[in-house]
mmCIF file of C-alpha atoms and ligand atoms in Angstrom:
data_model
loop_
_atom_site.group_PDB
_atom_site.id
_atom_site.type_symbol
_atom_site.label_atom_id
_atom_site.label_comp_id
_atom_site.label_asym_id
_atom_site.label_seq_id
_atom_site.Cartn_x
_atom_site.Cartn_y
_atom_site.Cartn_z
ATOM 1 C CA UNK A 60 0.078 -0.016 0.108
ATOM 2 C CA UNK A 61 1.158 3.646 -0.991
ATOM 3 C CA UNK A 62 2.413 5.296 2.278
ATOM 4 C CA UNK A 63 0.490 8.271 3.430
ATOM 5 C CA UNK A 64 3.365 10.021 4.883
ATOM 6 C CA UNK A 65 6.912 10.372 3.699
ATOM 7 C CA UNK A 66 10.030 12.391 5.208
ATOM 8 C CA UNK A 67 12.457 13.155 2.926
ATOM 9 C CA UNK A 68 15.212 15.831 2.313
ATOM 10 C CA UNK A 69 14.036 17.426 5.528
ATOM 11 C CA UNK A 70 10.357 17.660 4.331
ATOM 12 C CA UNK A 71 7.326 16.028 5.677
ATOM 13 C CA UNK A 72 4.993 14.982 2.789
ATOM 14 C CA UNK A 73 1.534 13.798 3.327
ATOM 15 C CA UNK A 74 -1.097 12.418 0.961
ATOM 16 C CA UNK A 75 -4.865 11.963 1.626
ATOM 17 C CA UNK A 76 -8.424 13.318 0.878
ATOM 18 C CA UNK A 77 -9.307 16.106 3.353
ATOM 19 C CA UNK A 78 -5.736 16.693 4.437
ATOM 20 C CA UNK A 79 -6.186 20.389 4.376
ATOM 21 C CA UNK A 80 -8.419 20.093 7.410
ATOM 22 C CA UNK A 81 -5.520 18.739 9.430
ATOM 23 C CA UNK A 82 -3.514 22.053 8.878
ATOM 24 C CA UNK A 83 -3.411 22.842 12.520
ATOM 25 C CA UNK A 84 -1.463 19.709 13.308
ATOM 26 C CA UNK A 85 1.178 20.759 11.154
ATOM 27 C CA UNK A 86 1.016 24.374 12.632
ATOM 28 C CA UNK A 87 1.214 22.831 16.116
ATOM 29 C CA UNK A 88 4.359 20.772 14.811
ATOM 30 C CA UNK A 89 5.829 23.842 13.652
ATOM 31 C CA UNK A 90 4.839 25.820 16.918
ATOM 32 C CA UNK A 91 3.013 28.290 14.924
ATOM 33 C CA UNK A 92 0.368 30.618 16.424
ATOM 34 C CA UNK A 93 0.278 33.155 13.534
ATOM 35 C CA UNK A 94 -0.007 31.610 10.051
ATOM 36 C CA UNK A 95 -0.315 33.905 6.962
ATOM 37 C CA UNK A 96 -2.340 32.042 4.320
ATOM 38 C CA UNK A 97 -1.469 32.973 0.971
ATOM 39 C CA UNK A 98 -3.353 32.498 -2.413
ATOM 40 C CA UNK A 99 -3.840 33.974 -5.849
ATOM 41 C CA UNK A 100 -6.809 36.478 -6.350
ATOM 42 C CA UNK A 101 -8.654 33.571 -8.271
ATOM 43 C CA UNK A 102 -8.500 31.158 -5.130
ATOM 44 C CA UNK A 103 -9.629 33.437 -2.445
ATOM 45 C CA UNK A 104 -12.488 30.960 -1.609
ATOM 46 C CA UNK A 105 -9.867 28.192 -1.044
ATOM 47 C CA UNK A 106 -7.787 30.679 1.111
ATOM 48 C CA UNK A 107 -10.831 31.907 3.140
ATOM 49 C CA UNK A 108 -11.840 28.467 3.975
ATOM 50 C CA UNK A 109 -8.623 27.246 5.084
ATOM 51 C CA UNK A 110 -8.371 30.506 7.314
ATOM 52 C CA UNK A 111 -11.748 29.260 8.900
ATOM 53 C CA UNK A 112 -10.197 25.963 9.545
ATOM 54 C CA UNK A 113 -7.176 27.654 11.098
ATOM 55 C CA UNK A 114 -9.122 29.656 13.189
ATOM 56 C CA UNK A 115 -7.485 31.819 15.849
ATOM 57 C CA UNK A 116 -3.957 30.730 14.630
ATOM 58 C CA UNK A 117 -4.570 32.657 11.255
ATOM 59 C CA UNK A 118 -2.595 35.939 11.031
ATOM 60 C CA UNK A 119 -4.276 36.929 7.784
ATOM 61 C CA UNK A 120 -4.856 36.080 4.436
ATOM 62 C CA UNK A 121 -2.698 37.465 1.447
ATOM 63 C CA UNK A 122 -4.289 36.879 -1.910
ATOM 64 C CA UNK A 123 -2.052 38.795 -4.452
ATOM 65 C CA UNK A 124 0.302 35.743 -5.627
ATOM 66 C CA UNK A 125 1.043 36.246 -9.312
ATOM 67 C CA UNK A 126 2.648 34.125 -11.951
ATOM 68 C CA UNK A 127 6.519 34.480 -11.937
ATOM 69 C CA UNK A 128 6.726 35.706 -8.565
ATOM 70 C CA UNK A 129 7.313 39.543 -9.164
ATOM 71 C CA UNK A 130 9.492 41.104 -6.453
ATOM 72 C CA UNK A 131 7.242 44.188 -5.960
ATOM 73 C CA UNK A 132 4.381 41.864 -4.696
ATOM 74 C CA UNK A 133 6.887 39.719 -2.611
ATOM 75 C CA UNK A 134 7.966 42.930 -0.932
ATOM 76 C CA UNK A 135 4.423 43.828 -0.060
ATOM 77 C CA UNK A 136 3.671 40.494 1.099
ATOM 78 C CA UNK A 137 6.859 40.578 3.533
ATOM 79 C CA UNK A 138 5.910 43.762 4.719
ATOM 80 C CA UNK A 139 2.326 42.362 5.581
ATOM 81 C CA UNK A 140 3.843 39.446 7.279
ATOM 82 C CA UNK A 141 5.971 41.246 9.561
ATOM 83 C CA UNK A 142 3.156 43.871 10.250
ATOM 84 C CA UNK A 143 0.774 41.008 11.417
ATOM 85 C CA UNK A 144 3.899 39.064 13.305
ATOM 86 C CA UNK A 145 3.405 35.971 11.221
ATOM 87 C CA UNK A 146 5.330 32.964 12.477
ATOM 88 C CA UNK A 147 4.599 30.725 9.308
ATOM 89 C CA UNK A 148 3.272 30.820 5.772
ATOM 90 C CA UNK A 149 0.937 28.407 4.578
ATOM 91 C CA UNK A 150 0.551 28.378 0.714
ATOM 92 C CA UNK A 151 -2.730 27.269 -0.815
ATOM 93 C CA UNK A 152 -2.498 27.060 -4.751
ATOM 94 C CA UNK A 153 -0.116 26.270 -7.557
ATOM 95 C CA UNK A 154 3.323 27.255 -8.299
ATOM 96 C CA UNK A 155 2.417 30.977 -8.184
ATOM 97 C CA UNK A 156 1.377 31.023 -4.781
ATOM 98 C CA UNK A 157 4.085 28.463 -3.736
ATOM 99 C CA UNK A 158 6.708 30.875 -5.320
ATOM 100 C CA UNK A 159 5.478 33.629 -3.448
ATOM 101 C CA UNK A 160 5.667 31.380 -0.091
ATOM 102 C CA UNK A 161 9.205 30.668 -0.874
ATOM 103 C CA UNK A 162 10.068 34.168 -1.705
ATOM 104 C CA UNK A 163 8.964 35.373 1.865
ATOM 105 C CA UNK A 164 10.745 32.497 3.537
ATOM 106 C CA UNK A 165 13.970 33.302 1.593
ATOM 107 C CA UNK A 166 13.537 36.866 3.226
ATOM 108 C CA UNK A 167 12.041 36.132 6.662
ATOM 109 C CA UNK A 168 13.216 32.512 7.586
ATOM 110 C CA UNK A 169 9.512 31.682 8.154
ATOM 111 C CA UNK A 170 8.688 28.168 8.093
ATOM 112 C CA UNK A 171 6.339 27.111 5.168
ATOM 113 C CA UNK A 172 3.298 24.473 4.724
ATOM 114 C CA UNK A 173 2.556 24.158 0.973
ATOM 115 C CA UNK A 174 -0.825 22.972 -0.149
ATOM 116 C CA UNK A 175 -0.664 22.484 -3.843
ATOM 117 C CA UNK A 176 -3.708 22.687 -5.979
ATOM 118 C CA UNK A 177 -1.758 22.021 -9.411
ATOM 119 C CA UNK A 178 0.816 19.382 -10.450
ATOM 120 C CA UNK A 179 3.529 22.008 -11.251
ATOM 121 C CA UNK A 180 5.754 20.660 -8.160
ATOM 122 C CA UNK A 181 7.197 23.658 -7.045
ATOM 123 C CA UNK A 182 6.388 22.664 -3.320
ATOM 124 C CA UNK A 183 9.082 19.683 -3.666
ATOM 125 C CA UNK A 184 11.784 21.991 -4.889
ATOM 126 C CA UNK A 185 14.413 24.376 -3.054
ATOM 127 C CA UNK A 186 14.171 26.383 -6.381
ATOM 128 C CA UNK A 187 12.721 29.937 -6.615
ATOM 129 C CA UNK A 188 12.222 31.885 -9.812
ATOM 130 C CA UNK A 189 11.626 35.769 -9.199
ATOM 131 C CA UNK A 190 10.903 38.444 -11.680
ATOM 132 C CA UNK A 191 12.157 41.941 -11.492
ATOM 133 C CA UNK A 192 12.137 44.451 -14.223
ATOM 134 C CA UNK A 193 10.881 41.999 -16.624
ATOM 135 C CA UNK A 194 13.884 39.670 -15.939
ATOM 136 C CA UNK A 195 13.262 36.284 -14.466
ATOM 137 C CA UNK A 196 16.187 34.676 -12.514
ATOM 138 C CA UNK A 197 16.384 31.381 -10.644
ATOM 139 C CA UNK A 198 18.143 30.465 -7.589
ATOM 140 C CA UNK A 199 18.160 27.286 -5.318
ATOM 141 C CA UNK A 200 18.476 27.647 -1.588
ATOM 142 C CA UNK A 201 17.218 25.002 0.943
ATOM 143 C CA UNK A 202 15.817 28.063 2.903
ATOM 144 C CA UNK A 203 13.004 28.190 0.665
ATOM 145 C CA UNK A 204 12.065 24.410 0.838
ATOM 146 C CA UNK A 205 8.607 24.017 2.484
ATOM 147 C CA UNK A 206 8.770 22.283 5.546
ATOM 148 C CA UNK A 207 5.395 20.399 5.241
ATOM 149 C CA UNK A 208 3.529 19.411 2.026
ATOM 150 C CA UNK A 209 -0.124 18.529 2.181
ATOM 151 C CA UNK A 210 -1.465 16.947 -0.851
ATOM 152 C CA UNK A 211 -5.065 16.769 -0.819
ATOM 153 C CA UNK A 212 -6.807 15.063 -3.865
ATOM 154 C CA UNK A 213 -9.960 17.127 -3.262
ATOM 155 C CA UNK A 214 -8.114 20.427 -4.041
ATOM 156 C CA UNK A 215 -6.921 19.411 -7.421
ATOM 157 C CA UNK A 216 -10.141 17.908 -8.279
ATOM 158 C CA UNK A 217 -11.374 21.639 -8.842
ATOM 159 C CA UNK A 218 -8.778 22.230 -11.560
ATOM 160 C CA UNK A 219 -10.438 22.758 -14.747
ATOM 161 C CA UNK A 220 -9.780 20.046 -17.215
ATOM 162 C CA UNK A 221 -7.723 21.730 -19.626
ATOM 163 C CA UNK A 222 -5.354 22.728 -16.809
ATOM 164 C CA UNK A 223 -5.342 19.405 -15.394
ATOM 165 C CA UNK A 224 -3.778 18.215 -18.619
ATOM 166 C CA UNK A 225 -1.146 20.994 -19.334
ATOM 167 C CA UNK A 226 -0.336 20.824 -15.421
ATOM 168 C CA UNK A 227 0.200 17.159 -15.691
ATOM 169 C CA UNK A 228 2.317 17.564 -18.724
ATOM 170 C CA UNK A 229 4.406 20.173 -16.899
ATOM 171 C CA UNK A 230 5.228 17.770 -14.193
ATOM 172 C CA UNK A 231 6.227 14.993 -16.674
ATOM 173 C CA UNK A 232 8.561 17.251 -18.454
ATOM 174 C CA UNK A 233 10.582 17.579 -15.158
ATOM 175 C CA UNK A 234 10.633 13.543 -15.057
ATOM 176 C CA UNK A 235 11.376 13.194 -18.860
ATOM 177 C CA UNK A 236 14.388 15.677 -18.713
ATOM 178 C CA UNK A 237 15.596 14.061 -15.435
ATOM 179 C CA UNK A 238 16.111 10.875 -17.161
ATOM 180 C CA UNK A 239 19.169 12.008 -19.270
ATOM 181 C CA UNK A 240 20.197 14.803 -16.543
ATOM 182 C CA UNK A 241 24.140 15.105 -16.410
ATOM 183 C CA UNK A 242 23.874 14.560 -12.623
ATOM 184 C CA UNK A 243 21.121 11.794 -12.465
ATOM 185 C CA UNK A 244 21.653 8.857 -10.136
ATOM 186 C CA UNK A 245 19.798 5.374 -10.189
ATOM 187 C CA UNK A 246 17.564 6.856 -7.329
ATOM 188 C CA UNK A 247 16.550 9.948 -9.449
ATOM 189 C CA UNK A 248 15.979 7.822 -12.552
ATOM 190 C CA UNK A 249 13.735 5.581 -10.547
ATOM 191 C CA UNK A 250 11.650 8.696 -9.247
ATOM 192 C CA UNK A 251 11.438 10.074 -12.726
ATOM 193 C CA UNK A 252 9.899 6.613 -13.752
ATOM 194 C CA UNK A 253 7.484 6.614 -10.721
ATOM 195 C CA UNK A 254 6.467 9.973 -11.681
ATOM 196 C CA UNK A 255 5.906 9.297 -15.322
ATOM 197 C CA UNK A 256 3.829 5.982 -14.666
ATOM 198 C CA UNK A 257 1.517 7.912 -11.948
ATOM 199 C CA UNK A 258 0.529 10.265 -14.830
ATOM 200 C CA UNK A 259 0.395 7.545 -17.521
ATOM 201 C CA UNK A 260 -1.819 5.601 -15.349
ATOM 202 C CA UNK A 261 -3.881 8.256 -13.498
ATOM 203 C CA UNK A 262 -4.400 11.212 -16.004
ATOM 204 C CA UNK A 263 -6.691 9.147 -18.369
ATOM 205 C CA UNK A 264 -8.900 8.260 -15.465
ATOM 206 C CA UNK A 265 -8.825 11.868 -14.099
ATOM 207 C CA UNK A 266 -9.554 13.328 -17.490
ATOM 208 C CA UNK A 267 -12.560 10.901 -17.709
ATOM 209 C CA UNK A 268 -13.812 11.622 -14.183
ATOM 210 C CA UNK A 269 -12.283 14.948 -12.607
ATOM 211 C CA UNK A 270 -13.818 13.859 -9.103
ATOM 212 C CA UNK A 271 -12.000 10.232 -9.030
ATOM 213 C CA UNK A 272 -10.054 11.176 -5.862
ATOM 214 C CA UNK A 273 -8.197 7.810 -5.902
ATOM 215 C CA UNK A 274 -6.881 8.550 -9.313
ATOM 216 C CA UNK A 275 -6.310 12.221 -8.255
ATOM 217 C CA UNK A 276 -4.283 11.128 -5.485
ATOM 218 C CA UNK A 277 -2.216 8.961 -7.918
ATOM 219 C CA UNK A 278 -1.467 11.877 -10.025
ATOM 220 C CA UNK A 279 -0.558 14.025 -6.992
ATOM 221 C CA UNK A 280 2.145 11.119 -6.069
ATOM 222 C CA UNK A 281 3.239 11.714 -9.561
ATOM 223 C CA UNK A 282 3.607 15.246 -9.117
ATOM 224 C CA UNK A 283 5.588 14.885 -5.998
ATOM 225 C CA UNK A 284 8.053 12.402 -7.863
ATOM 226 C CA UNK A 285 8.417 14.694 -10.915
ATOM 227 C CA UNK A 286 8.767 17.819 -8.455
ATOM 228 C CA UNK A 287 11.101 16.171 -6.293
ATOM 229 C CA UNK A 288 13.380 15.040 -9.436
ATOM 230 C CA UNK A 289 13.180 18.569 -10.521
ATOM 231 C CA UNK A 290 14.929 19.704 -7.491
ATOM 232 C CA UNK A 291 17.609 17.042 -7.531
ATOM 233 C CA UNK A 292 19.034 16.997 -10.952
ATOM 234 C CA UNK A 293 19.628 19.829 -13.599
ATOM 235 C CA UNK A 294 17.104 20.432 -16.686
ATOM 236 C CA UNK A 295 18.178 21.082 -20.248
ATOM 237 C CA UNK A 296 16.622 22.129 -23.724
ATOM 238 C CA UNK A 297 12.760 21.332 -22.815
ATOM 239 C CA UNK A 298 13.023 23.685 -19.577
ATOM 240 C CA UNK A 299 15.315 26.468 -20.978
ATOM 241 C CA UNK A 300 13.242 26.694 -23.962
ATOM 242 C CA UNK A 301 10.001 27.053 -22.039
ATOM 243 C CA UNK A 302 12.019 29.732 -19.916
ATOM 244 C CA UNK A 303 12.739 31.728 -23.162
ATOM 245 C CA UNK A 304 9.134 31.345 -24.319
ATOM 246 C CA UNK A 305 7.816 32.211 -21.008
ATOM 247 C CA UNK A 306 10.006 35.188 -20.308
ATOM 248 C CA UNK A 307 10.319 36.675 -23.831
ATOM 249 C CA UNK A 308 6.945 36.106 -25.402
ATOM 250 C CA UNK A 309 4.911 36.036 -22.228
ATOM 251 C CA UNK A 310 3.297 32.708 -23.105
ATOM 252 C CA UNK A 311 1.534 30.754 -20.321
ATOM 253 C CA UNK A 312 3.725 28.338 -18.387
ATOM 254 C CA UNK A 313 1.719 25.099 -18.276
ATOM 255 C CA UNK A 314 0.615 25.347 -21.700
ATOM 256 C CA UNK A 315 3.816 26.127 -23.211
ATOM 257 C CA UNK A 316 5.533 22.900 -21.297
ATOM 258 C CA UNK A 317 2.695 20.793 -22.751
ATOM 259 C CA UNK A 318 3.334 21.890 -26.219
ATOM 260 C CA UNK A 319 7.172 21.867 -26.309
ATOM 261 C CA UNK A 320 7.634 18.462 -24.431
ATOM 262 C CA UNK A 321 7.308 15.909 -27.107
ATOM 263 C CA UNK A 322 9.426 18.180 -29.528
ATOM 264 C CA UNK A 323 12.121 18.648 -26.941
ATOM 265 C CA UNK A 324 12.298 15.071 -26.098
ATOM 266 C CA UNK A 325 12.179 13.934 -29.671
ATOM 267 C CA UNK A 326 15.317 16.079 -30.263
ATOM 268 C CA UNK A 327 16.963 14.592 -27.319
ATOM 269 C CA UNK A 328 16.128 11.143 -28.445
ATOM 270 C CA UNK A 329 18.273 11.334 -31.391
ATOM 271 C CA UNK A 330 21.193 11.642 -29.181
ATOM 272 C CA UNK A 331 20.402 9.507 -26.086
ATOM 273 C CA UNK A 332 17.641 7.157 -27.216
ATOM 274 C CA UNK A 333 18.456 4.626 -24.481
ATOM 275 C CA UNK A 334 17.977 6.864 -21.740
ATOM 276 C CA UNK A 335 14.595 8.108 -23.037
ATOM 277 C CA UNK A 336 13.307 4.442 -23.506
ATOM 278 C CA UNK A 337 11.380 4.651 -20.136
ATOM 279 C CA UNK A 338 9.050 7.323 -21.837
ATOM 280 C CA UNK A 339 8.090 5.075 -24.918
ATOM 281 C CA UNK A 340 7.874 1.895 -22.620
ATOM 282 C CA UNK A 341 5.463 3.727 -20.217
ATOM 283 C CA UNK A 342 3.557 5.681 -22.893
ATOM 284 C CA UNK A 343 3.389 3.173 -25.592
ATOM 285 C CA UNK A 344 5.511 2.717 -29.213
ATOM 286 C CA UNK A 345 9.166 2.950 -29.603
ATOM 287 C CA UNK A 346 9.546 6.524 -30.179
ATOM 288 C CA UNK A 347 9.588 8.921 -27.081
ATOM 289 C CA UNK A 348 8.723 12.201 -28.661
ATOM 290 C CA UNK A 349 5.735 10.459 -30.631
ATOM 291 C CA UNK A 350 4.806 8.648 -27.366
ATOM 292 C CA UNK A 351 4.287 12.160 -25.616
ATOM 293 C CA UNK A 352 2.784 13.463 -28.458
ATOM 294 C CA UNK A 353 0.087 10.863 -28.940
ATOM 295 C CA UNK A 354 -0.490 10.975 -25.214
ATOM 296 C CA UNK A 355 -0.920 14.757 -25.025
ATOM 297 C CA UNK A 356 -3.298 14.723 -27.882
ATOM 298 C CA UNK A 357 -5.358 12.120 -26.720
ATOM 299 C CA UNK A 358 -5.472 13.926 -23.162
ATOM 300 C CA UNK A 359 -6.745 16.754 -25.088
ATOM 301 C CA UNK A 360 -3.871 19.161 -24.623
ATOM 302 C CA UNK A 361 -3.081 22.177 -26.662
ATOM 303 C CA UNK A 362 -0.675 21.088 -29.553
ATOM 304 C CA UNK A 363 0.683 24.028 -31.456
ATOM 305 C CA UNK A 364 2.320 27.122 -30.172
ATOM 306 C CA UNK A 365 0.357 29.184 -32.841
ATOM 307 C CA UNK A 366 -2.611 28.808 -30.861
ATOM 308 C CA UNK A 367 -1.080 30.584 -28.089
ATOM 309 C CA UNK A 368 -0.904 33.589 -29.892
ATOM 310 C CA UNK A 369 2.848 33.234 -30.746
ATOM 311 C CA UNK A 370 3.332 34.308 -34.427
ATOM 312 C CA UNK A 371 5.647 32.733 -37.098
ATOM 313 C CA UNK A 372 7.741 35.685 -37.301
ATOM 314 C CA UNK A 373 8.476 35.039 -33.648
ATOM 315 C CA UNK A 374 10.075 31.791 -34.262
ATOM 316 C CA UNK A 375 13.672 33.288 -35.578
ATOM 317 C CA UNK A 376 13.774 35.551 -32.704
ATOM 318 C CA UNK A 377 13.082 32.855 -30.136
ATOM 319 C CA UNK A 378 15.660 30.533 -31.662
ATOM 320 C CA UNK A 379 18.085 33.523 -31.487
ATOM 321 C CA UNK A 380 17.330 34.145 -27.822
ATOM 322 C CA UNK A 381 17.232 30.475 -26.986
ATOM 323 C CA UNK A 382 20.736 30.261 -28.273
ATOM 324 C CA UNK A 383 22.217 33.227 -26.715
ATOM 325 C CA UNK A 384 22.339 31.535 -23.408
ATOM 326 C CA UNK A 385 24.054 28.333 -23.766
ATOM 327 C CA UNK A 386 23.790 25.423 -21.141
ATOM 328 C CA UNK A 387 24.273 21.629 -20.960
ATOM 329 C CA UNK A 388 22.052 19.452 -23.253
ATOM 330 C CA UNK A 389 22.508 15.743 -24.095
ATOM 331 C CA UNK A 390 22.515 16.430 -27.668
ATOM 332 C CA UNK A 391 24.351 19.678 -29.167
ATOM 333 C CA UNK A 392 21.894 22.540 -29.449
ATOM 334 C CA UNK A 393 22.188 24.160 -33.234
ATOM 335 C CA UNK A 394 20.458 26.807 -34.692
ATOM 336 C CA UNK A 395 18.916 24.909 -37.539
ATOM 337 C CA UNK A 396 17.959 21.961 -35.240
ATOM 338 C CA UNK A 397 16.169 24.412 -32.721
ATOM 339 C CA UNK A 398 14.490 26.370 -35.544
ATOM 340 C CA UNK A 399 12.886 23.071 -37.050
ATOM 341 C CA UNK A 400 11.944 21.967 -33.348
ATOM 342 C CA UNK A 401 10.106 25.319 -32.798
ATOM 343 C CA UNK A 402 8.554 25.226 -36.192
ATOM 344 C CA UNK A 403 7.086 21.799 -35.477
ATOM 345 C CA UNK A 404 5.870 23.080 -32.010
ATOM 346 C CA UNK A 405 4.420 26.199 -33.565
ATOM 347 C CA UNK A 406 2.585 24.096 -36.483
ATOM 348 C CA UNK A 407 1.562 21.205 -34.082
ATOM 349 C CA UNK A 408 2.901 18.787 -36.273
ATOM 350 C CA UNK A 409 3.962 15.257 -34.731
ATOM 351 C CA UNK A 410 7.794 14.723 -34.082
ATOM 352 C CA UNK A 411 9.287 11.655 -36.057
ATOM 353 C CA UNK A 412 11.511 10.474 -33.166
HETATM 354 P P1 LIG B 541 -0.347 28.815 -11.231
HETATM 355 O O1 LIG B 541 -0.200 28.440 -9.789
HETATM 356 O O2 LIG B 541 0.023 30.165 -11.772
HETATM 357 O O3 LIG B 541 -1.990 28.857 -11.400
HETATM 358 C C1 LIG B 541 -2.551 29.252 -12.475
HETATM 359 C C2 LIG B 541 -4.157 29.720 -12.519
HETATM 360 O O4 LIG B 541 -4.677 28.480 -11.997
HETATM 361 C C3 LIG B 541 -4.079 30.686 -11.152
HETATM 362 O O5 LIG B 541 -5.252 31.632 -11.469
HETATM 363 C C4 LIG B 541 -4.672 29.772 -9.938
HETATM 364 O O6 LIG B 541 -5.112 30.553 -9.107
HETATM 365 C C5 LIG B 541 -5.564 28.775 -10.661
HETATM 366 N N1 LIG B 541 -5.569 27.618 -10.063
HETATM 367 C C6 LIG B 541 -4.622 26.787 -9.586
HETATM 368 N N2 LIG B 541 -5.236 25.643 -8.894
HETATM 369 C C7 LIG B 541 -6.317 25.656 -8.968
HETATM 370 C C8 LIG B 541 -7.395 24.742 -8.713
HETATM 371 N N3 LIG B 541 -7.191 23.652 -7.938
HETATM 372 N N4 LIG B 541 -8.613 25.125 -8.837
HETATM 373 C C9 LIG B 541 -9.026 26.268 -9.679
HETATM 374 N N5 LIG B 541 -7.998 27.152 -10.180
HETATM 375 C C10 LIG B 541 -6.934 26.943 -9.862
HETATM 376 O O7 LIG B 541 0.011 27.887 -12.097
HETATM 377 P P2 LIG B 541 1.247 26.569 -11.897
HETATM 378 O O8 LIG B 541 1.328 25.933 -13.343
HETATM 379 O O9 LIG B 541 1.002 25.523 -10.906
HETATM 380 O O10 LIG B 541 2.397 27.517 -11.630
HETATM 381 C C11 LIG B 541 3.141 28.312 -12.537
HETATM 382 C C12 LIG B 541 4.185 28.736 -11.886
HETATM 383 O O11 LIG B 541 5.030 28.106 -10.907
HETATM 384 C C13 LIG B 541 5.291 29.487 -12.872
HETATM 385 O O12 LIG B 541 5.856 30.823 -12.268
HETATM 386 C C14 LIG B 541 6.446 28.613 -12.726
HETATM 387 O O13 LIG B 541 7.733 29.227 -13.021
HETATM 388 C C15 LIG B 541 6.467 28.192 -11.280
HETATM 389 N N6 LIG B 541 6.879 26.617 -11.094
HETATM 390 C C16 LIG B 541 8.141 26.969 -10.186
HETATM 391 C C17 LIG B 541 8.976 25.703 -9.791
HETATM 392 C C18 LIG B 541 9.959 25.670 -8.875
HETATM 393 O O14 LIG B 541 10.684 24.768 -8.669
HETATM 394 N N7 LIG B 541 10.425 26.741 -8.274
HETATM 395 C C19 LIG B 541 8.308 24.403 -10.468
HETATM 396 C C20 LIG B 541 7.285 24.767 -11.216
HETATM 397 C C21 LIG B 541 6.608 25.639 -11.475
#
């Protein structure tokens, strides 16, 4: 039977239906009596419900979390946390809300409880991306790793179907790139495979029946495995390209990951086919990029960058920006190769590898 509590890398990770109602147990363990609850404006209702559960121990609710963690919002949130004497942070939401919690922790050392409502996986990493003057930078610091994660399947059940799929593919991207990471170990490969399997098995059920809480829990276990592996090894072409497209063309995070993933994996499958074998073993067929493309399509994912508003004329500039910032990749990144990858992703053409 799957464990409902895991302690790993200094984090306590719990899975279970209705776990958000047990938040006070975690606040007691953290000796917290003044928890500041964070959310996005779109998830105020979830935050308010949680504040009711926390009761007298709630120091307030801050609901301005925003995509890409803008530093001005963080500064406002830190000021708010200090003004109410908060002694812990509780983030209920996706990567944006959890990112704000991490940014506050970096500046205040306050302990965090993360209650994820997407599959993005930020809760399981010591990584923080922040944006200032339009530039996003990323740092890694154990100080930002939440002390506790509560995975409550009921909270992802409210994710709209389209976001369920794109967020799942975002998580799977962490695992797929972990398979060929330069600093991979047998343990990280095993975690990546577990994460991919959990989504391959759980996502079709969840898409068919969003309220199947057993399958939702399976996908959350996948999100945890994929997020954990993201924190343990370095990423390559896929993540760097998504970072460029998100940062320079303001494309939405999860959708961009969903569209680029099959193409980036196909690109690298030419260089390291044996390392990517688990992808096709798990999803079917013998070509990992194609297997991901078919899986994404069958789940109803967006398939073409042109549908996200990227113009064909932007592809040359995207190639240039992506090449300007060299990084390690298992397969050499060339201008022609990258341009062809982007062309396929833009048009929504299936990869051939
Ligand atoms: P998000 O947190 O931005 O959420 C997107 C939208 O969906 C928001 O409006 C949110 O309120 C809403 N939403 C979230 N969960 C919902 C639910 N269950 N029901 C209804 N609405 C819900 O999206 P995300 O994809 O989770 O996070 C993206 C951000 O996280 C990006 O900034 C990305 O860079 C960051 N991220 C960071 C890491 C890391 O390790 N540092 C990892 C993954 C993602």
